[in-house]
Amino acid sequence: MKLSLLAALAMGLVAAPAIAADSVGAGILKSQCISCHAIVKPDNTSLDRLWERKGPDLYYAGSKFNRPWLEKWLQNPVRIRPAGELYTKHIKGGDKEDVVDESTMASHMKLSKADAEAAAEALMALTGPADLLSKGAFKGEKVSMSMGAMFFNKLRGCAACHQAKPGTGGSSGPELYTAGERLQPDYIYSYIKNPQAIDPHIWMPTLNLAEPDLQRLTGYILQLSASEGK
Amino acid sequence: MKMNFGQRVPAFLQAGLLVASSFVFSGPASADEPYTQGALRNYNTYCVQCHGVNRNGRGINSRDMSVQPRDHSDAKGMGDIPNEEIFHVIKDGGLAVNKSVLMPAWGNVMNDEEIKELVAYLRFVCNCGSGK
């Protein structure tokens, strides 16, 4: 596999991958993960493709995740999206409101410590397009948690789709109480500013938020994880 | 996938959702389906999270929301809202029409044509004509 890939590369048959083709981690991604995750930017970024994909895209994982979180999560995956991906496929009408149809939710595969470290290394090398994020945009200032909560819950409506505390809030977006541990600050900032620029057609609105809002919400989410997380 | 449809939800909605899960999503509206498959797909992507698989305002996110999403199957309530206001609220969000911020603005995600098609789809769901 390794040899044939190198041979193919030498013959110009495949585009040079962003990750070292001969690393153990790259081998793990190619053999165990690409059935559900894109590790190369897909040509087709249509809404239909969003419905067909089986897991979130990982071709920009190195610009998104913190490596220690990746290593830990891959060994012991805990649900991030309370209603799965894509939520519409995992819900059903309930007695009162819609509920998650647990029979459609599979648990994520687990890796050994060594494999998780190797896969995390390969994932961190996948940084995605150079203009994906506004690098350095987050100023890193501390924000008041009560102000942050007011904007997150009441004024900007983020809690409709996200949980800032386990068990409270919306379920169609990823939980955010571990986001500070999971995600890089510039990713959080850029995602809040324009989700579709990172993940085309994703079902989070682009709200034209002003700069102070972006700083405040990013800081709040980062601090959440430090204070509120399990 | 098992679906529990509320009694008020007519069979055509069920059919629409079945179409939705089998990935047939283009083509113009036919005479007895006065909405586009694109509008149905957009509704199932962006609106169901709050407005519900049964279009009754009881989406997966609604449990903890301080203002409940509008019941799109309610002919009376929806019939009172003119088409222009429906278009405006989808494009610019609840605040733009003095409603809750919990109804987000979708104007950066869908273009005017897609939003117009959603308005037509909502008229179909509420079975309440073209508004006043």
XYZ file of C-alpha atoms in Angstrom:
362
model
C 0.000 0.000 0.000
C 2.763 2.335 1.040
C 4.934 1.374 -1.893
C 2.174 1.498 -4.466
C 1.115 4.923 -3.214
C 4.649 6.235 -3.527
C 4.885 4.705 -6.962
C 1.614 6.320 -7.947
C 2.867 9.651 -6.623
C 6.102 9.308 -8.570
C 4.134 8.608 -11.724
C 2.010 11.683 -11.067
C -1.132 9.590 -10.850
C -2.346 11.081 -7.592
C -2.029 14.633 -6.345
C 0.510 14.979 -3.553
C -1.462 14.544 -0.326
C -1.100 17.138 2.405
C 0.077 14.477 4.833
C 3.234 12.433 4.611
C 2.083 9.423 2.643
C 4.282 7.036 4.557
C 3.267 7.945 8.107
C 1.426 5.423 10.272
C -1.275 8.006 11.003
C -1.924 8.671 7.325
C -2.350 4.950 6.839
C -4.913 4.805 9.649
C -6.898 7.700 8.191
C -6.925 6.130 4.734
C -7.856 2.654 5.881
C -10.294 3.414 8.716
C -11.680 6.924 8.441
C -12.260 8.089 4.861
C -15.447 6.052 4.470
C -17.079 8.683 6.689
C -14.733 11.691 6.701
C -13.254 13.763 3.856
C -9.524 14.259 4.449
C -9.097 16.066 1.128
C -11.277 19.065 0.208
C -14.164 17.616 -1.824
C -14.897 19.059 -5.297
C -18.597 18.777 -4.611
C -19.705 21.030 -1.744
C -23.412 20.982 -2.563
C -26.264 20.704 -0.078
C -26.898 17.191 -1.415
C -23.377 16.210 -0.440
C -23.946 17.571 3.075
C -26.891 15.169 3.361
C -24.932 12.243 2.007
C -21.744 12.518 4.045
C -21.498 10.217 7.046
C -19.331 12.393 9.292
C -17.922 15.936 9.580
C -15.140 16.939 7.180
C -11.624 16.557 8.543
C -9.564 18.076 5.708
C -8.985 21.178 7.858
C -8.667 19.301 11.179
C -5.239 20.836 11.827
C -6.763 24.338 11.768
C -9.723 23.297 13.904
C -8.735 20.999 16.771
C -6.315 21.055 19.677
C -4.064 18.025 19.453
C -4.341 16.900 23.132
C -8.145 16.836 22.752
C -7.901 14.790 19.540
C -5.644 12.199 21.159
C -7.964 11.897 24.131
C -11.228 11.846 22.154
C -10.070 9.283 19.614
C -9.375 6.869 22.489
C -12.601 7.657 24.274
C -15.105 9.359 21.952
C -17.983 11.144 23.676
C -20.926 12.494 21.668
C -20.379 16.065 20.411
C -23.528 16.570 18.333
C -26.481 15.632 20.593
C -28.695 14.848 17.588
C -25.998 13.404 15.336
C -24.937 14.428 11.862
C -27.167 15.414 10.006
C -29.722 15.970 12.768
C -32.790 15.628 10.497
C -31.875 11.968 9.922
C -31.721 11.211 13.647
C -34.893 12.740 15.056
C -38.568 11.807 15.223
C -41.730 13.427 16.493
C -42.217 12.908 20.259
C -45.123 13.322 22.674
C -44.271 16.981 23.114
C -41.322 18.052 21.015
C -39.131 16.094 18.586
C -36.682 13.671 20.186
C -33.463 11.962 19.146
C -34.084 8.530 17.642
C -31.395 6.667 19.578
C -31.753 3.590 17.360
C -30.119 5.578 14.536
C -27.159 6.793 16.611
C -23.996 4.704 16.434
C -21.088 5.172 18.828
C -17.834 6.350 17.279
C -14.992 3.876 16.720
C -12.244 3.875 19.368
C -8.515 3.847 18.709
C -5.685 2.498 20.871
C -3.368 5.040 22.481
C -0.677 4.532 19.845
C -3.121 4.706 16.933
C -4.840 7.771 18.400
C -1.519 9.578 18.673
C -0.559 8.652 15.130
C -3.983 9.624 13.732
C -3.904 12.919 15.666
C -0.501 13.711 14.216
C -1.744 13.063 10.682
C -4.919 15.087 11.313
C -2.956 18.063 12.651
C -1.058 18.136 9.323
C -4.357 18.690 7.446
C -4.631 22.459 7.693
C -7.033 23.024 4.769
C -7.091 26.053 2.445
C -4.811 28.922 3.542
C -7.694 31.427 3.657
C -10.033 29.222 5.724
C -9.663 31.181 8.982
C -9.100 34.797 10.029
C -5.771 34.026 11.679
C -4.953 36.042 14.780
C -8.390 37.700 14.757
C -9.246 36.673 18.310
C -7.627 39.160 20.694
C -7.603 36.798 23.647
C -9.153 39.221 26.110
C -10.927 37.835 29.158
C -14.691 38.379 29.088
C -17.271 38.566 31.841
C -19.086 35.226 32.022
C -22.401 36.875 32.902
C -22.165 39.229 29.911
C -21.099 36.343 27.712
C -24.029 34.230 28.877
C -26.473 37.074 28.254
C -25.295 37.431 24.661
C -25.098 33.683 24.068
C -28.521 32.880 25.532
C -30.695 35.949 25.133
C -29.339 38.597 22.790
C -27.857 36.494 19.964
C -29.872 33.301 20.360
C -26.958 30.841 20.231
C -28.449 28.630 22.968
C -31.365 27.768 20.673
C -29.060 25.300 18.911
C -26.124 24.793 21.308
C -25.583 23.538 24.846
C -23.279 25.677 26.987
C -23.950 23.307 29.888
C -24.562 19.570 29.616
C -28.268 18.887 29.090
C -29.454 22.480 28.638
C -29.984 24.230 25.319
C -30.409 23.140 21.712
C -29.387 19.872 20.107
C -28.923 20.587 16.387
C -25.441 22.081 16.851
C -22.330 20.682 18.581
C -22.135 21.049 22.372
C -19.910 23.963 23.290
C -19.058 23.186 26.927
C -15.937 21.332 25.784
C -15.296 23.608 22.773
C -12.415 25.485 24.394
C -10.602 22.237 25.000
C -11.558 20.919 21.560
C -11.196 23.894 19.216
C -8.606 26.540 18.361
C -9.613 30.138 19.230
C -9.294 31.417 15.629
C -11.502 28.568 14.441
C -14.221 29.475 16.957
C -14.016 33.146 15.942
C -14.087 32.402 12.200
C -16.890 29.863 12.504
C -19.149 32.256 14.411
C -18.421 34.963 11.832
C -19.290 32.846 8.794
C -20.083 29.152 9.246
C -20.758 28.544 5.532
C -17.291 29.833 4.592
C -15.894 26.861 6.524
C -18.628 24.270 5.918
C -20.810 25.184 2.905
C -24.613 25.032 3.466
C -24.268 24.139 7.164
C -27.468 24.844 9.184
C -26.029 27.555 11.457
C -27.009 31.079 10.341
C -24.446 33.733 9.389
C -25.632 36.593 11.572
C -23.501 39.608 10.492
C -22.205 39.933 14.057
C -20.158 43.017 14.934
C -16.515 42.679 16.009
C -17.166 43.144 19.778
C -19.779 40.346 19.584
C -17.351 38.006 17.861
C -14.657 38.694 20.479
C -17.089 38.346 23.382
C -18.704 35.120 22.172
C -15.358 33.523 21.304
C -13.949 34.422 24.727
C -17.083 33.176 26.455
C -16.966 29.799 24.682
C -13.255 29.374 25.462
C -13.799 30.205 29.140
C -16.910 27.996 29.294
C -14.891 24.956 28.801
C -12.462 25.941 31.529
C -15.177 26.735 34.059
C -18.341 24.853 33.111
C -16.995 21.690 31.471
C -17.393 18.351 33.220
C -36.503 5.791 10.215
C -39.754 5.779 12.145
C -41.806 8.965 12.020
C -44.715 9.901 14.236
C -46.813 12.408 12.427
C -49.281 14.511 14.345
C -52.909 14.006 13.391
C -53.171 17.423 11.884
C -50.336 16.677 9.514
C -51.753 15.490 6.221
C -50.383 12.512 4.344
C -48.777 14.704 1.674
C -46.255 15.926 4.237
C -45.332 12.388 5.035
C -44.844 11.728 1.345
C -42.695 14.839 1.115
C -40.454 13.636 3.904
C -40.142 10.226 2.341
C -38.999 11.919 -0.820
C -36.611 13.917 1.337
C -34.945 10.820 2.681
C -34.482 9.212 -0.688
C -32.488 12.082 -2.169
C -34.691 13.165 -5.021
C -34.344 16.883 -4.893
C -34.634 18.801 -8.067
C -37.164 19.660 -10.643
C -40.010 22.147 -10.676
C -43.219 21.927 -8.729
C -45.968 19.879 -10.283
C -49.596 20.934 -10.353
C -50.571 19.090 -7.167
C -47.292 19.932 -5.389
C -47.119 23.723 -5.495
C -43.628 23.882 -4.058
C -40.159 22.954 -5.270
C -38.107 20.009 -4.058
C -35.390 22.561 -3.303
C -37.700 24.333 -0.841
C -38.525 21.038 0.839
C -34.824 20.211 1.105
C -34.028 23.663 2.524
C -36.843 23.377 5.065
C -35.583 19.959 6.167
C -32.065 21.340 6.520
C -32.579 24.752 8.131
C -36.061 24.938 9.654
C -36.901 21.485 11.071
C -34.347 21.948 13.887
C -36.735 24.443 15.513
C -40.053 24.129 13.661
C -40.137 20.321 13.868
C -40.451 17.245 11.654
C -44.228 17.702 11.924
C -43.946 21.440 11.120
C -45.787 22.119 14.398
C -43.185 24.336 16.097
C -41.942 21.505 18.330
C -38.486 20.943 16.888
C -35.620 19.153 18.618
C -34.359 22.560 19.816
C -37.695 23.853 21.088
C -37.644 22.234 24.558
C -35.491 24.888 26.239
C -36.402 27.881 24.077
C -37.950 30.847 25.905
C -40.066 31.784 22.871
C -41.613 28.841 21.036
C -41.161 28.560 17.259
C -44.249 29.265 15.181
C -46.527 26.300 14.366
C -46.299 26.226 10.550
C -49.209 23.800 10.296
C -51.595 26.266 11.990
C -53.805 27.625 9.202
C -55.227 30.452 11.317
C -51.934 31.708 12.774
C -50.007 31.424 9.517
C -52.921 32.754 7.465
C -52.717 36.019 9.364
C -49.128 36.659 8.246
C -48.782 38.266 4.787
C -46.319 36.773 2.274
C -44.066 39.844 2.464
C -43.680 39.428 6.221
C -42.890 35.735 5.885
C -40.245 36.563 3.282
C -38.846 39.342 5.472
C -38.681 37.223 8.640
C -36.899 34.350 6.873
C -34.397 36.668 5.198
C -33.740 39.123 8.046
C -34.779 37.224 11.178
C -37.311 37.708 13.988
C -35.908 41.035 15.204
C -36.589 42.628 11.807
C -40.346 42.144 12.305
C -40.393 42.817 16.066
C -40.355 39.134 16.883
C -37.876 37.051 18.863
C -34.151 36.909 18.033
C -34.526 33.132 18.392
C -35.886 33.156 14.837
C -32.563 33.595 12.964
C -31.905 35.505 9.722
C -31.222 33.166 6.774
C -30.441 35.817 4.124
C -26.746 34.889 4.079
C -27.495 31.213 3.611
C -30.292 31.260 1.023
C -30.843 33.654 -1.879
C -34.085 35.569 -2.511
C -35.327 32.995 -5.005
C -34.868 30.154 -2.510
C -36.594 32.191 0.207
C -39.545 32.892 -2.127
C -39.825 29.172 -2.758
C -39.859 28.597 1.013
C -42.731 31.069 1.382
C -44.701 29.065 -1.200
C -43.825 25.860 0.639
C -45.039 27.355 3.963
C -48.367 28.279 2.304
C -48.660 24.656 1.259
C -47.862 23.395 4.773
C -50.404 25.641 6.516
C -52.961 25.077 3.770
C -53.896 28.726 4.253
C -53.862 30.347 0.833
C -51.565 33.123 -0.264
C -51.987 35.447 2.717
C -53.423 38.936 2.752
